[in-house]
Coordinates of C-alpha atoms in Angstrom, one line a residue:
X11 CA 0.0 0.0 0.0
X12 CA 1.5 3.5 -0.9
X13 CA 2.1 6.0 2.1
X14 CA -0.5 8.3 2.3
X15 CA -0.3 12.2 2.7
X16 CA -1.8 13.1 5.7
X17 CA -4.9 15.8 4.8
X18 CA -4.5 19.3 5.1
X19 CA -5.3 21.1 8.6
X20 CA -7.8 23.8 8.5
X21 CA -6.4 27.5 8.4
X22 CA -6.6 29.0 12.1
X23 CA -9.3 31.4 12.7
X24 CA -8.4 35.2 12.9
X25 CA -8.1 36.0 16.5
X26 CA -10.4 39.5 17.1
X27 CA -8.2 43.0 17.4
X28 CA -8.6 44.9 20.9
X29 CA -10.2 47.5 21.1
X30 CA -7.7 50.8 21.1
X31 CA -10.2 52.8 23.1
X32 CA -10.8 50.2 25.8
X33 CA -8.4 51.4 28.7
X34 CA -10.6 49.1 30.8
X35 CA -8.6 46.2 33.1
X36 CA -8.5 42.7 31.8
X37 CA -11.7 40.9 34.1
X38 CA -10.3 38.7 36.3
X39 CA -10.4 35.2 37.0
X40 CA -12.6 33.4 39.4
X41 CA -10.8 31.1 41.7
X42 CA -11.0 27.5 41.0
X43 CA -13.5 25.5 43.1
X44 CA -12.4 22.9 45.1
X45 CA -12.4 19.0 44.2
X46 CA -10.9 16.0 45.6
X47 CA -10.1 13.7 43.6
X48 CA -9.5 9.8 45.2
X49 CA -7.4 7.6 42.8
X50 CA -5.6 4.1 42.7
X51 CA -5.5 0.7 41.5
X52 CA -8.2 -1.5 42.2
X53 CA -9.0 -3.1 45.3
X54 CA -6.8 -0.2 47.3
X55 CA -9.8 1.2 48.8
X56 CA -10.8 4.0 47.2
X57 CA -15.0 4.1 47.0
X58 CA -14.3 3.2 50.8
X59 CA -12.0 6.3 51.5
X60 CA -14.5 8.3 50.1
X61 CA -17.7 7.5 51.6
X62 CA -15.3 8.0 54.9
X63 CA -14.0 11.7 54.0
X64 CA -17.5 12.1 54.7
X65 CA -17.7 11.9 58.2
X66 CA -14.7 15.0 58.2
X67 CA -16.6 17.6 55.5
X68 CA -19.7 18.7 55.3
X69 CA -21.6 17.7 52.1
X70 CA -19.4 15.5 50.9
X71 CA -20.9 13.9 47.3
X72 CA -19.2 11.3 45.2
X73 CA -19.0 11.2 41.6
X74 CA -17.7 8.1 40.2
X75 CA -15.1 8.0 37.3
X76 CA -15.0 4.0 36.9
X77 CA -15.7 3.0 33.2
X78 CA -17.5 0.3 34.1
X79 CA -19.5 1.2 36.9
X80 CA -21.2 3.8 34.9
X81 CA -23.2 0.9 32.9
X82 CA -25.9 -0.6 34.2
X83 CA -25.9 -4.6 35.3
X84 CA -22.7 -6.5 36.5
X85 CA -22.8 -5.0 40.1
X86 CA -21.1 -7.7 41.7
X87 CA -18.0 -7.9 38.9
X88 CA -17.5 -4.2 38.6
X89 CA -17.6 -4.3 42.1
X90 CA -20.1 -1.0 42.9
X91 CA -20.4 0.4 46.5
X92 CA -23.1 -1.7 47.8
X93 CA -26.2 1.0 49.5
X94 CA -25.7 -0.1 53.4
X95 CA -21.8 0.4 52.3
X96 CA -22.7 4.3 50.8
X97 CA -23.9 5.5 54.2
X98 CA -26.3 8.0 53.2
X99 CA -23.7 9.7 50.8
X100 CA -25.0 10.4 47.4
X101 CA -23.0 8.7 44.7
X102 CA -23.7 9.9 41.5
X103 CA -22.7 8.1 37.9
X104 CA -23.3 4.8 38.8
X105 CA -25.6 2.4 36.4
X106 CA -27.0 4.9 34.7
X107 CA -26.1 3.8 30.6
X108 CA -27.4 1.0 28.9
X109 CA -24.7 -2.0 29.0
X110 CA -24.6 -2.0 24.9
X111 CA -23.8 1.6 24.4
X112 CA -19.5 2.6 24.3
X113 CA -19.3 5.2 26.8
X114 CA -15.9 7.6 26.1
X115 CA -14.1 9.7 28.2
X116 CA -15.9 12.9 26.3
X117 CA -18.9 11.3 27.4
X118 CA -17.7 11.3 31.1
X119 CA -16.6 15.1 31.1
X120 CA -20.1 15.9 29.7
X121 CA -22.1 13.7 32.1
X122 CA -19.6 14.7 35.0
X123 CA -19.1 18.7 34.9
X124 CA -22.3 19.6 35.3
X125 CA -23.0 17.1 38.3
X126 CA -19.6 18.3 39.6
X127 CA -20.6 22.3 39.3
X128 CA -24.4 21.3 40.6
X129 CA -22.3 20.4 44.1
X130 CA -20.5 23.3 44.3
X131 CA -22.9 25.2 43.3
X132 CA -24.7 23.8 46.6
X133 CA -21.8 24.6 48.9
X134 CA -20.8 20.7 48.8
X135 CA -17.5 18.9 48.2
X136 CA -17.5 16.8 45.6
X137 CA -14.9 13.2 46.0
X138 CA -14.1 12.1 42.2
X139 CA -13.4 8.6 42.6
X140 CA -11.4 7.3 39.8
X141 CA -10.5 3.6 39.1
X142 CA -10.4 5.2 35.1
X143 CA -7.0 7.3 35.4
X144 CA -8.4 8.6 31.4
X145 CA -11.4 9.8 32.8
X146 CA -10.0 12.0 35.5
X147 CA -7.7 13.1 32.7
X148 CA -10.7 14.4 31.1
X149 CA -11.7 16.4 34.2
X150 CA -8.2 17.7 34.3
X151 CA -7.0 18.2 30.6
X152 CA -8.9 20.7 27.7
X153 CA -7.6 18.3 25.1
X154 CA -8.7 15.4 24.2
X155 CA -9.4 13.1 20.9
X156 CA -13.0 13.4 21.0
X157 CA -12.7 17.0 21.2
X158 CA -10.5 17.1 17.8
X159 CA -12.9 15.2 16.1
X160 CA -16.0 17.2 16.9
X161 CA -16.6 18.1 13.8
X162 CA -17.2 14.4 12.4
X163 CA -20.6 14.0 13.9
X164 CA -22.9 12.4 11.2
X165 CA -20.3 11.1 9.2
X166 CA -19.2 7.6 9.9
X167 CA -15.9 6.3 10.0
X168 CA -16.2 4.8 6.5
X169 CA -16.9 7.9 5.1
X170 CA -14.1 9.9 6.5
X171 CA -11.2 7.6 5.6
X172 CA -12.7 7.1 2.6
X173 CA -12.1 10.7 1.9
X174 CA -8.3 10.2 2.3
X175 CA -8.2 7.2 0.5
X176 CA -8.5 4.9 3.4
X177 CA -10.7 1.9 3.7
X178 CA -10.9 -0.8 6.9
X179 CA -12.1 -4.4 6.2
X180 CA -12.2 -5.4 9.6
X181 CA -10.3 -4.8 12.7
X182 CA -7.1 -6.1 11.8
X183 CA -6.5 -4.3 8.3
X184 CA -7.2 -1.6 10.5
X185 CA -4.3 -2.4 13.1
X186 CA -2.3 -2.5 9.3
X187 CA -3.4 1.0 8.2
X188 CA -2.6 2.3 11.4
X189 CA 1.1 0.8 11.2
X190 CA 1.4 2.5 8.1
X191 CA -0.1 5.5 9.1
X192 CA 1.7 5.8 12.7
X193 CA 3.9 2.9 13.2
X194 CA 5.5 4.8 15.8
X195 CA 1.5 4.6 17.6
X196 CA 1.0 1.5 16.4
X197 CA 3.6 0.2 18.7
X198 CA 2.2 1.7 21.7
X199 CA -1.3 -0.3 21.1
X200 CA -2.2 -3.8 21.4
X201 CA -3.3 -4.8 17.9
X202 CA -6.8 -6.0 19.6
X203 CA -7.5 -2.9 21.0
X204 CA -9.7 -2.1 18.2
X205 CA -11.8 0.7 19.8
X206 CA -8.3 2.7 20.0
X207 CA -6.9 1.8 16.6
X208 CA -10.1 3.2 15.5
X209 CA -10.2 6.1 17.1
X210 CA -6.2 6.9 15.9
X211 CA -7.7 6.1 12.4
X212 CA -10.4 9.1 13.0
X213 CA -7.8 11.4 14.7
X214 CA -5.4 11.4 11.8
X215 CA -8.7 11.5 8.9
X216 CA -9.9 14.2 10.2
X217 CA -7.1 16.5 11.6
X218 CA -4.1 14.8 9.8
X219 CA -2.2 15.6 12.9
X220 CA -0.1 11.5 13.9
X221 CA -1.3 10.2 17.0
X222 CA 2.0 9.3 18.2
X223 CA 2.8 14.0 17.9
X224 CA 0.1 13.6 20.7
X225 CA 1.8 11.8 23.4
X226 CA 5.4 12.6 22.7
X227 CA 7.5 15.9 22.9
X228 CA 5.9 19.5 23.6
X229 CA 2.3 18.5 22.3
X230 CA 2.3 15.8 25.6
X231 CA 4.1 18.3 27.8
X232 CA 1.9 21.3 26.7
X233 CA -1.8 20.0 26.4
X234 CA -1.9 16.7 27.4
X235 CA -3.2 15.8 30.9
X236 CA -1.8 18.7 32.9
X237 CA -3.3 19.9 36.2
X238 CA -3.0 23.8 35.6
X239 CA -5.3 23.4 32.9
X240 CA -7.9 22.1 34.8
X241 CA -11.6 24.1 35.4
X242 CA -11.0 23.2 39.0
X243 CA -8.5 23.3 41.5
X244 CA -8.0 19.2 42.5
X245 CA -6.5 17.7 45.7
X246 CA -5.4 14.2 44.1
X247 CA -5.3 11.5 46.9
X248 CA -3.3 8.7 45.8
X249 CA -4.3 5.6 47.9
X250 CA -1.9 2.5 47.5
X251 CA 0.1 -0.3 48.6
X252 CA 2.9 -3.0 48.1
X253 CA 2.0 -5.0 45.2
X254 CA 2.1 -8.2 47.0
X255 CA -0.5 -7.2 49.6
X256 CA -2.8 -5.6 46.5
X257 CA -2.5 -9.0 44.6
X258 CA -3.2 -11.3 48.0
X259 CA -6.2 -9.0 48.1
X260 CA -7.4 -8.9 44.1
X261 CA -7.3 -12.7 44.0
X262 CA -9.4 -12.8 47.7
X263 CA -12.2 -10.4 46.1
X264 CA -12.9 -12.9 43.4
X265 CA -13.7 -15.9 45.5
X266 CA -15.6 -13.5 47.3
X267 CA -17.7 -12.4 43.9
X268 CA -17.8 -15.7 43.0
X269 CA -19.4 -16.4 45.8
X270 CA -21.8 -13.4 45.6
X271 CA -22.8 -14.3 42.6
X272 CA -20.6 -13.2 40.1
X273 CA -21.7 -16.3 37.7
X274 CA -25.3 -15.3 37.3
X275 CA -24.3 -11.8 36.6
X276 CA -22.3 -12.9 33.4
X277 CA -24.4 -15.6 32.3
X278 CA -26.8 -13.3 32.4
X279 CA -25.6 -11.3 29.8
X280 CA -23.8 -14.1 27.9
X281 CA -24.3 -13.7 24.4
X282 CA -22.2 -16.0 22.4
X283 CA -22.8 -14.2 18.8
X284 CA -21.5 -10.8 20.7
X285 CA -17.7 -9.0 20.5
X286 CA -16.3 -8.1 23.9
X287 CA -14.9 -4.9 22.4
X288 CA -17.9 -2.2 23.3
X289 CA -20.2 -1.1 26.2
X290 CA -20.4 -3.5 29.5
X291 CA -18.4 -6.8 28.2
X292 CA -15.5 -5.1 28.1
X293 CA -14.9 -5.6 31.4
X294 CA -12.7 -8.0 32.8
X295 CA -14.2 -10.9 34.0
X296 CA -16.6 -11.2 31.0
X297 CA -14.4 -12.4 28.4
X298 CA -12.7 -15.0 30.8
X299 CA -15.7 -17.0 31.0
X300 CA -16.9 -17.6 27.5
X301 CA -15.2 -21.1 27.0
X302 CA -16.9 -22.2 30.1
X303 CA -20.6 -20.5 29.1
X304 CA -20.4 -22.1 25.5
X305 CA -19.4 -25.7 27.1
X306 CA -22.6 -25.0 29.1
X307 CA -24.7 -24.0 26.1
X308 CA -23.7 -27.1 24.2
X309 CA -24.8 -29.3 27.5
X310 CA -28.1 -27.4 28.0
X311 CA -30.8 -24.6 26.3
X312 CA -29.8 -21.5 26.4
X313 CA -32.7 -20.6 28.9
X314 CA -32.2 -23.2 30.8
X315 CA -28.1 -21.5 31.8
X316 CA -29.9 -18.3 32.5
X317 CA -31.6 -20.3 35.2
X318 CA -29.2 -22.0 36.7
X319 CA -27.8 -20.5 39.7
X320 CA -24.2 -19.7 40.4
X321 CA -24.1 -22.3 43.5
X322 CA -24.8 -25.3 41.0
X323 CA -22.6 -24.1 38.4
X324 CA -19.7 -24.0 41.1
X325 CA -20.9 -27.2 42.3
X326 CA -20.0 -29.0 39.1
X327 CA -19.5 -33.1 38.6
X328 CA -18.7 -32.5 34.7
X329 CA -14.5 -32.7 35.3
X330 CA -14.9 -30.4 31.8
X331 CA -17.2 -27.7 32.8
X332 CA -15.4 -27.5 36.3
X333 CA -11.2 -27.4 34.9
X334 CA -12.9 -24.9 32.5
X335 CA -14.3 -22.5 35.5
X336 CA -11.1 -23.2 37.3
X337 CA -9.5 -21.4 34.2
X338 CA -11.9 -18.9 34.1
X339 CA -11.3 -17.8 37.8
X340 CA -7.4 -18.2 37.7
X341 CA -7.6 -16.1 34.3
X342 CA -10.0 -13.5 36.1
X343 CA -7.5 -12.6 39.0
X344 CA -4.2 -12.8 36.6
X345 CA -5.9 -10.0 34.8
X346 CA -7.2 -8.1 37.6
X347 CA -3.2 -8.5 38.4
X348 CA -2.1 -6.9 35.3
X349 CA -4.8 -4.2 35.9
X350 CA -3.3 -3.3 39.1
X351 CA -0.1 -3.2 37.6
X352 CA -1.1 -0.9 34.9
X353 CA -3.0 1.6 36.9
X354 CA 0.0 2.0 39.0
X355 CA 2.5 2.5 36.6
X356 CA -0.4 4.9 35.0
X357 CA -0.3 6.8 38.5
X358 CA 4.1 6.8 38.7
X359 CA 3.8 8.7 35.5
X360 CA 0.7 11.1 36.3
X361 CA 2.9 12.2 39.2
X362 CA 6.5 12.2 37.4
X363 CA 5.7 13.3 34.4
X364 CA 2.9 15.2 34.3
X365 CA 3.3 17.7 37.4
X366 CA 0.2 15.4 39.1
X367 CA 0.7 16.3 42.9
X368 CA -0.3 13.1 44.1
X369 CA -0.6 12.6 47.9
X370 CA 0.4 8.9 48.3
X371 CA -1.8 7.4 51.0
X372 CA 0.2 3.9 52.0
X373 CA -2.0 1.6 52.8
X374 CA -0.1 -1.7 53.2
X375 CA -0.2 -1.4 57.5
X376 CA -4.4 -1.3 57.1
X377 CA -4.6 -4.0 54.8
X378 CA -2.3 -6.6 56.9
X379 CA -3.7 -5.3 60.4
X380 CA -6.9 -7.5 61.6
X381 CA -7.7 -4.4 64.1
X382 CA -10.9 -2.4 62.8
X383 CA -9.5 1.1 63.7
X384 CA -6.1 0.6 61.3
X385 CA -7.7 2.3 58.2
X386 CA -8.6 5.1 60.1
X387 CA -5.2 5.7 61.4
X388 CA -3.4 4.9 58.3
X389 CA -5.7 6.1 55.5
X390 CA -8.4 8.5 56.5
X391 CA -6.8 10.1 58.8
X392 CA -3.7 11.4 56.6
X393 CA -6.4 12.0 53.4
X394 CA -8.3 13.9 55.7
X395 CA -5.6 16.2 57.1
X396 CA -4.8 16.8 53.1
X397 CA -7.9 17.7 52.3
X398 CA -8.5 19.9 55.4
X399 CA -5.0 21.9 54.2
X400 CA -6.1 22.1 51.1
X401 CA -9.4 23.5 51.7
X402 CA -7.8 25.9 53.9
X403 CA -4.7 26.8 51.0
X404 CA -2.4 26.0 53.2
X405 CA -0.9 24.0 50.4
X406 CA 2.7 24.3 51.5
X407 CA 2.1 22.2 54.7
X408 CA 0.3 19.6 52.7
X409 CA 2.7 19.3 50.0
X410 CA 5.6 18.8 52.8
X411 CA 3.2 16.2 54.4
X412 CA 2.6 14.2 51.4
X413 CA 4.5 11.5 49.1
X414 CA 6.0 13.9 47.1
X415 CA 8.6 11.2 46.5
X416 CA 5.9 8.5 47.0
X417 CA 7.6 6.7 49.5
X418 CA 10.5 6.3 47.7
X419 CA 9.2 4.2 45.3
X420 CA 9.1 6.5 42.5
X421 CA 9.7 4.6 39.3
X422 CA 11.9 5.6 36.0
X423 CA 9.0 6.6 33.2
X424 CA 8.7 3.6 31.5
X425 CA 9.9 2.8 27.8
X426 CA 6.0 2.1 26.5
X427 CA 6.8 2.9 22.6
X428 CA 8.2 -0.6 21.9
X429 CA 6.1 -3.4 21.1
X430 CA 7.5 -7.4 21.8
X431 CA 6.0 -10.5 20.6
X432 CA 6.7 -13.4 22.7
X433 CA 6.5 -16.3 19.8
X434 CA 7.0 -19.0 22.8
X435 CA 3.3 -17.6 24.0
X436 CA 1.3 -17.7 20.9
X437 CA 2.5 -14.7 19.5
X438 CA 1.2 -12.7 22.6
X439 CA 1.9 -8.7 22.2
X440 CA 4.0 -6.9 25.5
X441 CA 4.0 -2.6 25.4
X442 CA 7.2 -1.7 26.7
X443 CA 10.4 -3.3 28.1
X444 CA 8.8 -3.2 31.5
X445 CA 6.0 -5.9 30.4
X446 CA 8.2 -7.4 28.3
X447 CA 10.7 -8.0 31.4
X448 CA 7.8 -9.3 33.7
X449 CA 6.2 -11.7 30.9
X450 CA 9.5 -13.6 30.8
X451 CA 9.6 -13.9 34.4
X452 CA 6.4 -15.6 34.4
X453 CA 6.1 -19.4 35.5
X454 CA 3.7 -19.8 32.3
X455 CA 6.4 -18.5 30.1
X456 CA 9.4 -20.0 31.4
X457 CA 7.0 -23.3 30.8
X458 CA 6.5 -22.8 27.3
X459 CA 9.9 -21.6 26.7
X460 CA 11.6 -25.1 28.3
X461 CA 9.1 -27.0 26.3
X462 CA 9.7 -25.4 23.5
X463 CA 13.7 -25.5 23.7
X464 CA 13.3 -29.6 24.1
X465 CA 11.3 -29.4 21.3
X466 CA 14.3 -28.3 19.3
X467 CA 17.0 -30.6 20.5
X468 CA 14.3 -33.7 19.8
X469 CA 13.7 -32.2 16.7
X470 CA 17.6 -31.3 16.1
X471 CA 18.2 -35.5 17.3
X472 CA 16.4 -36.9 14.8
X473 CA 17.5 -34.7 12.2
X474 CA 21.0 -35.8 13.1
X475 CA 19.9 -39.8 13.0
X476 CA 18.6 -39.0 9.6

């Protein structure tokens, strides 16, 4: 395929001449309002931290910024702050869209401003609670793709790249166009992340600007995700952990979902004609169980699975149905593990390289404790002495008090522009050398990787024989 020249931008629009006669003072600029803004990798506590800041401010509200919470269904799985647990504090963007719509972070911004300036407006404090580190970006930065491609409402994607020549058969051509396009971009995606290569595709029809310009150099530094852009003035409480104690806990919640029901939930929505790659069944958790559901369709009506309940479908006697649920689980908490890992190293680089003031909360001494008033000590305590500085501007204090250095912990940026392919492991895709390094430390690969190697001397044996 020849290389394509990207389209030409649109000429800037003439910016209006002062008036010479106007001696007047520029207006000046309200203050920010206040927002606090509770973030971390899943399973550190964050909904609970929350609904506790509570009980220190007056009219505290909480608007979630979890991508999957904001759906509707899958409770248990997305893991939503039961009502006893809420306390009587309103918690706002929680199942309200339909599971089948895709839900962006333009559509976050535009449901969460207005709820967010509705508090304020009401003399309240509102607690953003973000397991979706893009949607608080949203909150924070002017810029993002959505907002470049505006102007493409009520064309479709076909239409627009076929203005530029462009056409996409299905997904994977379009990971190929992209690579073409961007290679530099099309390393830094995983080539079944089709709802991103699609929206790179869009970026670059309609504005011709590379997405790779975006997140590199002065366009990153400049626009991209940085606090003193934001409409409001954010106290970002980092709430965290040593990994080990965050895994120990991850794989703990499941059994405990599973127990709640998480089974009914997903078989609930089982479809097995439907793609995993929009709206609710995009979360983990759904996608991990599909073997299992379709060995269970074959074995009964599909009516007859909807049903079921999870206590007999964990009470299995098929050896089948029940090494395929084992899979499932152990599949479900090894990705909830690389979540962790992601929103973490998401969180290192808000704070290093974006000017994020993150006020690390460790939380490692309340998770291991077994005495009820830990958390309190540990966690909301320190949050709340932040938050009470910041309210106050005394914003010197609570910079001194906090993780500026995050414990000590503070990680190198990573190197995420490189893609690896592990042939060993089915041709499985690793962003960065960071992944990379931690895949080949894995028992599964150094597995495949033995086998495979004994493979070649059998292999190199009889070739020698012959």
């Amino acid at each position: 395929m020849a290389h394509l020249a990207a389209p030409a931008s649109p000429p800037p629009s003439p910016s209006p001449m002062p008036d010479a006669g106007d001696s007047s003072p520029p207006p000046e600029r309200e203050p920010k309002k206040a927002v606090v803004v509770v973030m971390g990798a899943t399973g550190a506590g964050k909904s609970r931290l929350a609904v506790d800041l509570a009980a220190h401010f007056a009219g505290v509200e909480v608007v979630s910024a979890d991508s999957m919470q904001v759906y509707r269904g899958l409770d248990v799985l997305t893991n939503k702050v039961p009502l006893h647990e809420q306390k009587g504090v309103p918690h706002h963007l929680l199942s309200i869209i339909d599971p089948s719509v895709e839900f962006t972070c333009r559509d976050f911004r535009h449901h969460a401003v207005p709820i967010i300036e509705d508090i304020l407006d009401r003399g309240g404090l509102p607690v953003v609670v973000g397991g979706t580190n893009f949607y608080i970006q949203a909150l924070v930065s002017p810029f993002l793709f959505e907002d470049m491609a505006e102007d493409m409402q009520g064309c479709t994607l076909s239409d627009r790249l076929d203005d530029i020549g462009l056409a996409i058969d299905d997904a994977r051509s379009g990971y190929e166009q992209l690579k073409e396009i961007d290679p530099i971009a099309a390393q830094r995606i995983h080539p079944n992340n089709h709802r991103k290569i699609k929206r790179y595709l869009e970026l670059y029809a309609t504005t011709g600007a590379l997405p790779s310009h975006l997140f590199q150099g002065e366009a990153a530094e400049d626009k991209w995700g940085r606090p003193n852009n934001s409409r409001f003035d954010c106290c970002f409480l980092w709430v965290d952990a040593d990994l080990q104690v965050l895994d120990n806990y991850v794989d703990g919640r499941v059994d405990c979902m599973i127990n709640d029901g998480l089974l009914d939930e997903v078989c609930n929505i089982y479809n097995p004609n439907a793609a995993y790659t929009q709206g609710l069944r995009q979360a983990i958790g759904v996608r991990e169980f599909d073997e299992f559901f379709r060995l269970c369709g074959a074995k009964k009506e599909p009516d007859e699975i909807k049903t079921g309940s999870s206590t007999n479908m964990v009470d299995l006697h098929d050896d089948k149905m029940k090494s395929l649920l084992n899979e499932a689980v152990s599949q479900l908490k090894a990705n909830t593990r690389r979540l962790v890992r992601r929103q973490r190293r998401r969180l290192h680089r808000l704070n290093k390289d974006f000017g994020w003031n993150l006020h690390r909360i460790d939380a490692t001494e309340a998770f291991q404790c077994t005495t009820g008033h830990s958390w309190d000590i540990k966690v909301v305590q320190p949050s709340a002495d932040i938050v009470r500085r910041f309210l106050s501007k005394d914003t010197a204090l609570a910079c001194k008090n906090s993780s500026d250095d995050i414990g000590g912990t503070r990680v190198a940026s990573r190197e995420l522009w490189t893609q690896y392919v592990c042939e060993a492991c089915n041709n499985r895709v690793l962003r960065g050398a960071h992944e990379w390094e931690q895949h080949k430390q894995g028992r599964g690969h150094r597995k495949r990787t033995q086998r495979s190697k004994q493979k070649c001397k059998i292999s190199a044996a009889s070739e020698v024989e012959v």
